Coordinates of N, CA, C and O in Angstrom, one line a residue:
V1 N 10.2 -5.8 -16.2 CA 10.3 -4.7 -17.1 C 9.0 -4.5 -17.9 O 8.6 -3.4 -18.1
V2 N 8.4 -5.6 -18.2 CA 7.1 -5.6 -18.9 C 6.1 -4.9 -18.0 O 5.3 -4.0 -18.5
L3 N 6.1 -5.2 -16.8 CA 5.1 -4.6 -15.8 C 5.3 -3.1 -15.7 O 4.4 -2.4 -15.7
L4 N 6.6 -2.7 -15.7 CA 6.9 -1.3 -15.7 C 6.4 -0.6 -16.9 O 5.8 0.6 -16.8
E5 N 6.5 -1.2 -18.1 CA 6.0 -0.6 -19.3 C 4.4 -0.5 -19.2 O 3.9 0.5 -19.6
K6 N 3.8 -1.5 -18.7 CA 2.3 -1.4 -18.5 C 2.0 -0.3 -17.6 O 1.0 0.4 -17.8
L7 N 2.8 -0.1 -16.5 CA 2.5 1.0 -15.5 C 2.6 2.4 -16.2 O 1.8 3.3 -15.9
K8 N 3.5 2.5 -17.1 CA 3.7 3.8 -17.7 C 2.5 4.2 -18.6 O 2.2 5.4 -18.8
T9 N 1.9 3.2 -19.2 CA 0.9 3.5 -20.2 C -0.5 3.2 -19.7 O -1.5 3.5 -20.4
A10 N -0.7 2.6 -18.6 CA -2.0 2.1 -18.1 C -2.8 3.2 -17.7 O -2.4 4.2 -17.1
S11 N -4.1 3.1 -17.9 CA -5.1 4.0 -17.3 C -5.1 3.6 -15.8 O -4.6 2.6 -15.4
F12 N -5.7 4.5 -15.0 CA -5.7 4.2 -13.5 C -6.4 2.8 -13.3 O -6.0 2.0 -12.5
A13 N -7.5 2.6 -14.0 CA -8.2 1.3 -13.7 C -7.3 0.1 -14.1 O -7.3 -0.8 -13.3
E14 N -6.6 0.2 -15.2 CA -5.7 -0.9 -15.5 C -4.6 -1.0 -14.5 O -4.2 -2.1 -14.0
F15 N -4.1 0.2 -14.1 CA -3.0 0.2 -13.1 C -3.5 -0.4 -11.8 O -2.8 -1.3 -11.2
A16 N -4.7 -0.1 -11.3 CA -5.2 -0.6 -10.1 C -5.4 -2.1 -10.2 O -5.0 -2.9 -9.3
L17 N -5.9 -2.6 -11.3 CA -6.0 -4.0 -11.5 C -4.7 -4.8 -11.5 O -4.6 -5.8 -10.9
I18 N -3.7 -4.2 -12.1 CA -2.4 -4.8 -12.2 C -1.9 -5.0 -10.7 O -1.4 -6.1 -10.4
F19 N -2.0 -4.0 -9.9 CA -1.5 -4.1 -8.6 C -2.4 -4.8 -7.6 O -1.9 -5.5 -6.7
L20 N -3.7 -4.7 -7.8 CA -4.6 -5.4 -6.9 C -4.5 -6.9 -7.1 O -4.7 -7.7 -6.2
R21 N -4.1 -7.3 -8.3 CA -3.8 -8.7 -8.5 C -2.6 -9.2 -7.8 O -2.3 -10.4 -7.6
R22 N -1.7 -8.3 -7.5 CA -0.4 -8.5 -6.9 C -0.4 -7.8 -5.6 O 0.3 -6.7 -5.5
Q23 N -1.1 -8.2 -4.6 CA -1.2 -7.5 -3.3 C 0.1 -7.3 -2.6 O 0.3 -6.3 -1.9
H24 N 1.1 -8.1 -2.8 CA 2.4 -7.9 -2.1 C 3.5 -7.7 -3.1 O 3.6 -8.3 -4.1
V25 N 4.3 -6.8 -2.8 CA 5.5 -6.4 -3.7 C 6.4 -7.6 -3.8 O 7.1 -7.7 -4.7
H26 N 6.4 -8.4 -2.7 CA 7.3 -9.6 -2.8 C 7.0 -10.4 -4.0 O 7.9 -10.9 -4.7
H27 N 5.7 -10.5 -4.4 CA 5.3 -11.2 -5.6 C 5.8 -10.4 -6.8 O 6.2 -10.9 -7.8
L28 N 5.7 -9.0 -6.7 CA 6.1 -8.2 -7.8 C 7.6 -8.4 -8.1 O 8.0 -8.4 -9.2
Q29 N 8.4 -8.6 -7.0 CA 9.8 -8.8 -7.2 C 10.1 -10.0 -8.0 O 11.1 -10.1 -8.7
T30 N 9.3 -11.0 -7.9 CA 9.5 -12.2 -8.7 C 9.1 -12.0 -10.1 O 9.4 -12.8 -11.0
Q31 N 8.4 -10.9 -10.4 CA 8.0 -10.5 -11.8 C 9.0 -9.5 -12.4 O 8.6 -8.5 -12.9
N32 N 10.3 -9.7 -12.2 CA 11.4 -8.9 -12.8 C 11.5 -7.5 -12.2 O 11.9 -6.6 -12.9
L33 N 11.2 -7.3 -10.9 CA 11.5 -6.1 -10.3 C 12.6 -6.3 -9.2 O 12.6 -5.8 -8.1
Q34 N 13.6 -7.1 -9.6 CA 14.6 -7.5 -8.7 C 15.6 -6.4 -8.3 O 16.2 -6.4 -7.3
T35 N 15.9 -5.5 -9.2 CA 17.0 -4.5 -8.9 C 16.4 -3.3 -8.3 O 15.2 -2.9 -8.5
Q36 N 17.2 -2.6 -7.5 CA 16.7 -1.4 -6.8 C 16.3 -0.3 -7.8 O 15.3 0.4 -7.6
G37 N 16.9 -0.3 -9.0 CA 16.6 0.7 -10.0 C 15.2 0.5 -10.5 O 14.4 1.4 -10.7
Q38 N 14.8 -0.8 -10.7 CA 13.5 -1.1 -11.1 C 12.4 -0.8 -10.1 O 11.3 -0.4 -10.3
V39 N 12.8 -1.1 -8.8 CA 11.9 -0.9 -7.7 C 11.7 0.6 -7.6 O 10.5 1.1 -7.4
K40 N 12.7 1.4 -7.7 CA 12.6 2.9 -7.7 C 11.7 3.4 -8.8 O 10.9 4.3 -8.6
E41 N 11.9 2.8 -10.0 CA 11.0 3.2 -11.1 C 9.5 2.9 -10.8 O 8.7 3.7 -11.1
A42 N 9.3 1.7 -10.3 CA 7.9 1.3 -9.9 C 7.4 2.3 -8.9 O 6.2 2.7 -9.0
V43 N 8.2 2.7 -7.9 CA 7.7 3.6 -6.8 C 7.3 4.9 -7.4 O 6.3 5.5 -7.1
K44 N 8.1 5.4 -8.4 CA 7.9 6.6 -9.1 C 6.5 6.6 -9.7 O 5.7 7.5 -9.5
H45 N 6.1 5.5 -10.4 CA 4.8 5.4 -11.0 C 3.7 5.2 -10.0 O 2.6 5.8 -10.2
I46 N 4.0 4.5 -8.9 CA 3.0 4.4 -7.9 C 2.7 5.7 -7.3 O 1.5 6.1 -7.0
R47 N 3.7 6.5 -7.0 CA 3.5 7.8 -6.4 C 2.7 8.7 -7.3 O 1.8 9.5 -6.8
T48 N 3.0 8.7 -8.6 CA 2.3 9.5 -9.5 C 0.8 9.1 -9.6 O -0.1 9.9 -9.6
A49 N 0.6 7.8 -9.6 CA -0.8 7.3 -9.6 C -1.5 7.7 -8.3 O -2.7 8.1 -8.3
Y50 N -0.8 7.7 -7.2 CA -1.5 8.0 -5.9 C -1.8 9.5 -5.9 O -2.9 9.9 -5.3
K51 N -1.0 10.3 -6.5 CA -1.3 11.8 -6.5 C -2.6 12.0 -7.3 O -3.4 12.9 -6.9
R52 N -2.8 11.3 -8.3 CA -4.0 11.4 -9.1 C -5.2 10.8 -8.5 O -6.3 11.3 -8.6
H53 N -5.0 9.6 -7.9 CA -6.1 8.8 -7.3 C -5.7 8.2 -6.0 O -5.2 7.1 -6.0
P54 N -5.8 9.0 -4.9 CA -5.4 8.4 -3.6 C -6.2 7.2 -3.2 O -7.4 7.2 -3.0
Q55 N -5.5 6.0 -3.2 CA -6.1 4.8 -2.9 C -5.3 4.1 -1.9 O -4.0 4.0 -2.0
A56 N -5.9 3.5 -0.9 CA -5.2 2.8 0.2 C -4.3 1.7 -0.3 O -3.2 1.4 0.2
E57 N -4.8 1.0 -1.4 CA -4.0 -0.1 -1.9 C -2.7 0.4 -2.4 O -1.7 -0.4 -2.3
L58 N -2.6 1.6 -3.0 CA -1.3 2.1 -3.5 C -0.4 2.4 -2.3 O 0.8 2.2 -2.4
L59 N -1.0 2.9 -1.2 CA -0.1 3.1 0.0 C 0.4 1.8 0.5 O 1.6 1.7 1.0
D60 N -0.4 0.7 0.5 CA 0.1 -0.6 0.9 C 1.3 -1.1 0.0 O 2.2 -1.6 0.6
I61 N 1.2 -0.8 -1.2 CA 2.3 -1.2 -2.1 C 3.5 -0.4 -1.8 O 4.6 -0.9 -1.7
L62 N 3.4 0.9 -1.6 CA 4.5 1.8 -1.2 C 5.2 1.3 0.1 O 6.4 1.2 0.2
T63 N 4.3 0.9 1.0 CA 4.9 0.4 2.3 C 5.6 -0.9 2.1 O 6.7 -1.1 2.7
A64 N 5.1 -1.7 1.2 CA 5.7 -3.0 1.0 C 7.1 -2.9 0.3 O 8.0 -3.6 0.6
V65 N 7.2 -1.9 -0.6 CA 8.5 -1.8 -1.4 C 9.5 -0.9 -0.6 O 10.7 -1.0 -0.8
F66 N 9.0 -0.2 0.4 CA 9.9 0.7 1.2 C 11.2 0.0 1.7 O 12.3 0.6 1.5
P67 N 11.2 -1.2 2.2 CA 12.5 -1.7 2.7 C 13.5 -2.0 1.6 O 14.7 -2.2 1.8
Y68 N 13.0 -2.1 0.3 CA 13.9 -2.4 -0.8 C 14.5 -1.2 -1.4 O 15.3 -1.4 -2.3
L69 N 14.2 -0.1 -1.0 CA 14.7 1.2 -1.5 C 16.0 1.5 -0.9 O 16.2 1.2 0.3
P70 N 16.9 2.2 -1.6 CA 18.1 2.7 -0.9 C 17.8 3.7 0.2 O 16.7 4.3 0.2
D71 N 18.7 3.9 1.1 CA 18.4 4.7 2.3 C 17.9 6.1 2.0 O 16.9 6.6 2.5
N72 N 18.5 6.8 1.0 CA 18.1 8.1 0.7 C 16.7 8.2 0.1 O 16.0 9.1 0.4
D73 N 16.4 7.2 -0.7 CA 15.1 7.1 -1.3 C 14.0 6.8 -0.2 O 12.9 7.4 -0.3
R74 N 14.3 6.0 0.8 CA 13.4 5.8 1.8 C 13.1 7.1 2.6 O 12.0 7.4 2.9
K75 N 14.2 7.8 2.9 CA 14.0 9.1 3.6 C 13.1 10.0 2.8 O 12.2 10.6 3.4
K76 N 13.4 10.1 1.5 CA 12.5 11.0 0.7 C 11.1 10.6 0.6 O 10.2 11.4 0.7
L77 N 10.9 9.3 0.5 CA 9.5 8.8 0.5 C 8.8 9.0 1.8 O 7.6 9.5 1.8
L78 N 9.5 8.8 2.9 CA 8.9 9.1 4.2 C 8.6 10.6 4.4 O 7.5 11.0 4.8
E79 N 9.5 11.4 3.9 CA 9.2 12.9 4.0 C 8.0 13.3 3.1 O 7.2 14.1 3.5
D80 N 7.9 12.6 1.9 CA 6.7 12.9 1.1 C 5.4 12.5 1.7 O 4.4 13.2 1.7
V81 N 5.4 11.3 2.4 CA 4.2 10.9 3.1 C 3.9 11.9 4.2 O 2.7 12.2 4.4
E82 N 4.9 12.3 4.9 CA 4.7 13.2 6.0 C 4.1 14.6 5.5 O 3.3 15.2 6.2
K83 N 4.6 15.0 4.4 CA 4.1 16.3 3.8 C 2.6 16.1 3.5 O 1.8 17.0 3.7
R84 N 2.2 15.0 2.9 CA 0.8 14.7 2.6 C 0.0 14.7 3.8 O -1.2 15.1 3.8
L85 N 0.5 14.2 4.9 CA -0.2 14.2 6.2 C -0.5 15.6 6.7 O -1.5 15.8 7.4
H86 N 0.3 16.5 6.4 CA 0.1 17.9 6.8 C -1.3 18.4 6.4 O -2.0 19.1 7.1
D87 N -1.7 18.0 5.2 CA -3.0 18.4 4.6 C -4.1 17.4 4.9 O -5.2 17.7 4.6
N88 N -3.7 16.2 5.3 CA -4.7 15.1 5.5 C -4.5 14.5 6.8 O -4.2 13.3 6.9
Q89 N -4.6 15.2 7.9 CA -4.2 14.7 9.2 C -5.1 13.6 9.7 O -4.7 12.9 10.7
D90 N -6.3 13.5 9.2 CA -7.2 12.4 9.6 C -7.3 11.2 8.7 O -8.1 10.4 8.8
D91 N -6.4 11.2 7.7 CA -6.4 10.1 6.7 C -5.7 8.9 7.4 O -4.5 8.8 7.5
I92 N -6.6 7.9 7.8 CA -6.1 6.8 8.5 C -5.1 6.0 7.8 O -4.1 5.5 8.3
D93 N -5.3 5.8 6.5 CA -4.4 5.0 5.6 C -3.0 5.7 5.5 O -2.0 5.1 5.6
L94 N -3.0 7.0 5.4 CA -1.8 7.8 5.3 C -1.1 7.8 6.6 O 0.2 7.6 6.7
L95 N -1.8 7.9 7.7 CA -1.2 7.8 9.1 C -0.5 6.4 9.3 O 0.6 6.4 9.8
R96 N -1.2 5.4 8.9 CA -0.6 4.0 9.1 C 0.6 3.8 8.2 O 1.5 3.2 8.6
T97 N 0.5 4.4 7.0 CA 1.7 4.2 6.1 C 2.9 5.0 6.7 O 4.0 4.4 6.7
A98 N 2.7 6.2 7.1 CA 3.8 6.9 7.7 C 4.3 6.2 8.9 O 5.6 6.1 9.1
A99 N 3.5 5.6 9.8 CA 3.9 4.9 10.9 C 4.7 3.6 10.5 O 5.8 3.4 11.1
K100 N 4.2 2.9 9.5 CA 5.0 1.7 9.1 C 6.3 2.1 8.6 O 7.3 1.4 8.8
M101 N 6.4 3.1 7.8 CA 7.7 3.5 7.2 C 8.6 4.0 8.3 O 9.8 3.7 8.3
A102 N 8.1 4.8 9.3 CA 9.0 5.3 10.4 C 9.4 4.1 11.2 O 10.6 4.0 11.6
A103 N 8.6 3.1 11.5 CA 9.0 1.9 12.2 C 10.1 1.1 11.5 O 11.0 0.6 12.1
E104 N 9.9 1.0 10.2 CA 10.9 0.3 9.3 C 12.3 1.0 9.5 O 13.3 0.3 9.5
E105 N 12.3 2.3 9.7 CA 13.5 3.1 9.8 C 13.9 3.1 11.3 O 14.9 3.8 11.6
H106 N 13.2 2.5 12.2 CA 13.4 2.5 13.6 C 13.3 3.9 14.2 O 14.0 4.2 15.2
I107 N 12.4 4.7 13.7 CA 12.1 6.0 14.2 C 10.9 5.8 15.0 O 9.8 6.1 14.6
W108 N 11.1 5.3 16.2 CA 10.0 4.8 17.1 C 9.1 6.0 17.5 O 7.8 5.8 17.5
G109 N 9.6 7.1 17.8 CA 8.8 8.2 18.2 C 7.8 8.7 17.2 O 6.6 8.9 17.5
K110 N 8.3 8.8 15.9 CA 7.4 9.1 14.8 C 6.3 8.1 14.6 O 5.2 8.4 14.4
A111 N 6.8 6.8 14.6 CA 5.8 5.7 14.4 C 4.7 5.8 15.4 O 3.5 5.6 15.1
Q112 N 5.1 5.9 16.7 CA 4.2 6.0 17.8 C 3.2 7.2 17.6 O 2.0 7.1 17.7
H113 N 3.8 8.4 17.2 CA 3.0 9.6 17.0 C 1.9 9.4 16.0 O 0.8 9.7 16.2
W114 N 2.3 8.8 14.8 CA 1.4 8.7 13.7 C 0.3 7.7 14.1 O -0.9 7.9 13.7
L115 N 0.7 6.6 14.8 CA -0.4 5.6 15.2 C -1.3 6.2 16.3 O -2.5 5.9 16.3
E116 N -0.8 7.0 17.2 CA -1.6 7.6 18.2 C -2.6 8.6 17.5 O -3.8 8.7 17.9
Q117 N -2.1 9.3 16.4 CA -3.1 10.1 15.7 C -4.1 9.3 14.9 O -5.2 9.7 14.8
A118 N -3.7 8.1 14.5 CA -4.6 7.2 13.8 C -5.7 6.7 14.7 O -6.9 6.6 14.4
I119 N -5.3 6.5 16.0 CA -6.3 6.1 17.0 C -7.3 7.2 17.2 O -8.5 6.9 17.3
V120 N -6.9 8.4 17.2 CA -7.8 9.6 17.4 C -8.7 9.6 16.2 O -9.9 9.9 16.3
A121 N -8.2 9.4 15.0 CA -9.0 9.5 13.8 C -10.0 8.3 13.6 O -11.1 8.5 13.2
Q122 N -9.5 7.1 14.0 CA -10.3 5.9 13.9 C -9.8 4.9 14.8 O -8.8 4.2 14.5
D123 N -10.4 4.7 15.9 CA -9.9 3.8 17.0 C -10.3 2.4 16.6 O -11.5 2.0 16.8
T124 N -9.4 1.6 16.1 CA -9.6 0.2 15.7 C -8.6 -0.7 16.3 O -7.5 -0.3 16.7
P125 N -9.0 -2.0 16.4 CA -8.1 -3.0 16.9 C -6.8 -3.1 16.1 O -5.7 -3.2 16.7
N126 N -6.9 -2.9 14.8 CA -5.7 -3.0 13.9 C -4.7 -1.9 14.3 O -3.5 -2.2 14.2
V127 N -5.2 -0.7 14.5 CA -4.3 0.4 14.9 C -3.6 0.1 16.2 O -2.4 0.3 16.4
H128 N -4.4 -0.4 17.2 CA -3.8 -0.7 18.5 C -2.8 -1.8 18.4 O -1.7 -1.8 19.0
L129 N -3.0 -2.8 17.5 CA -2.0 -3.9 17.3 C -0.8 -3.4 16.6 O 0.3 -3.8 17.0
A130 N -0.9 -2.4 15.7 CA 0.3 -1.8 15.1 C 1.1 -1.0 16.1 O 2.3 -1.1 16.1
L131 N 0.4 -0.3 16.9 CA 1.1 0.4 18.0 C 1.7 -0.5 19.0 O 2.8 -0.3 19.4
A132 N 1.1 -1.6 19.3 CA 1.7 -2.6 20.2 C 3.0 -3.1 19.6 O 3.9 -3.3 20.3
K133 N 3.0 -3.4 18.3 CA 4.2 -3.8 17.6 C 5.3 -2.8 17.7 O 6.5 -3.2 18.0
V134 N 5.0 -1.6 17.5 CA 6.0 -0.5 17.6 C 6.5 -0.5 19.0 O 7.8 -0.4 19.2
F135 N 5.7 -0.6 20.0 CA 6.2 -0.6 21.4 C 7.0 -1.8 21.7 O 8.1 -1.7 22.3
A136 N 6.6 -3.0 21.2 CA 7.4 -4.2 21.4 C 8.7 -4.1 20.8 O 9.8 -4.4 21.3
D137 N 8.7 -3.6 19.5 CA 10.0 -3.5 18.8 C 11.0 -2.5 19.4 O 12.2 -2.6 19.2
S138 N 10.4 -1.5 20.1 CA 11.2 -0.5 20.7 C 11.5 -0.8 22.1 O 12.1 0.1 22.8
G139 N 11.2 -2.0 22.6 CA 11.6 -2.4 23.9 C 10.6 -1.9 25.0 O 11.0 -1.9 26.2
R140 N 9.4 -1.5 24.7 CA 8.5 -1.1 25.7 C 7.3 -2.1 25.8 O 6.2 -1.9 25.4
A141 N 7.7 -3.3 26.4 CA 6.8 -4.4 26.5 C 5.5 -4.1 27.3 O 4.4 -4.6 26.9
D142 N 5.6 -3.2 28.3 CA 4.4 -2.9 29.1 C 3.4 -2.2 28.2 O 2.2 -2.5 28.3
M143 N 3.8 -1.2 27.4 CA 2.9 -0.5 26.6 C 2.4 -1.4 25.4 O 1.2 -1.2 25.0
A144 N 3.2 -2.3 24.9 CA 2.8 -3.2 23.9 C 1.7 -4.1 24.5 O 0.6 -4.2 23.8
E145 N 1.8 -4.6 25.6 CA 0.8 -5.4 26.3 C -0.5 -4.6 26.5 O -1.6 -5.1 26.3
Q146 N -0.4 -3.4 26.9 CA -1.6 -2.5 27.1 C -2.4 -2.4 25.8 O -3.6 -2.5 25.8
H147 N -1.7 -2.1 24.7 CA -2.4 -2.0 23.4 C -2.9 -3.3 22.8 O -4.0 -3.3 22.2
R148 N -2.2 -4.4 23.1 CA -2.8 -5.7 22.7 C -4.1 -5.9 23.5 O -5.1 -6.4 22.9
A149 N -4.1 -5.6 24.8 CA -5.3 -5.8 25.6 C -6.4 -4.9 25.1 O -7.6 -5.4 25.0
I150 N -6.2 -3.7 24.7 CA -7.2 -2.8 24.2 C -7.8 -3.4 22.9 O -9.0 -3.4 22.7
A151 N -6.9 -3.9 22.0 CA -7.3 -4.5 20.7 C -8.2 -5.7 21.0 O -9.3 -5.8 20.4
L152 N -7.8 -6.5 21.9 CA -8.6 -7.7 22.3 C -9.9 -7.3 22.8 O -11.0 -7.9 22.5
Q153 N -9.9 -6.3 23.7 CA -11.2 -5.8 24.2 C -12.1 -5.3 23.1 O -13.3 -5.6 23.1
Q154 N -11.6 -4.5 22.2 CA -12.4 -4.0 21.1 C -12.9 -5.2 20.2 O -14.1 -5.1 19.8
L155 N -12.1 -6.1 20.0 CA -12.6 -7.3 19.2 C -13.7 -8.1 19.9 O -14.6 -8.5 19.3
S156 N -13.5 -8.2 21.2 CA -14.5 -8.9 22.0 C -15.8 -8.2 21.9 O -16.9 -8.7 21.8
A157 N -15.7 -6.8 22.0 CA -16.9 -6.0 22.0 C -17.6 -6.1 20.6 O -18.9 -6.1 20.5
E158 N -16.8 -6.1 19.6 CA -17.4 -6.2 18.2 C -18.1 -7.6 18.1 O -19.2 -7.6 17.5
N159 N -17.5 -8.6 18.6 CA -18.2 -10.0 18.5 C -19.4 -10.1 19.3 O -20.4 -10.8 18.9
T160 N -19.4 -9.3 20.4 CA -20.6 -9.4 21.3 C -21.8 -8.6 20.6 O -22.9 -9.0 20.7
E161 N -21.5 -7.6 19.9 CA -22.5 -6.8 19.2 C -23.1 -7.5 18.1 O -24.3 -7.3 17.7
E162 N -22.4 -8.4 17.5 CA -22.9 -9.2 16.3 C -23.7 -10.3 16.8 O -24.6 -10.7 16.8

């Protein structure tokens, strides 16, 4: 509750420091954000802060709290992220956030779509590994293995360059 009060009155710099010190929402939950109502309230403040100052760290927090929200709120949050993607189709952080949320909801096609767009925007080993996880979780082991191999190849190439 004290953390929520700080969120309501904090400047963005204070807000960012509060959350950057607590990289994972699991830790936040141990700080009196145990009920869904409090988590919903925190999400509201995080979304407001993100609208003012789009920061990848805030998307990470939204992704982390996503599973703790009621079904309807998860749907609304995913829709909100998808709307933002309409205007920011190359935003790698937003693409990965949409994919993580879709995967959490077992909407494999959307998760795959967003990650494939992320690869077009910025082809990195992490995106291939995220896509491999989506394929593995959706029962497509062959595609999962293919993307793991691509990620490994990219990592090997990066190490060779250094």
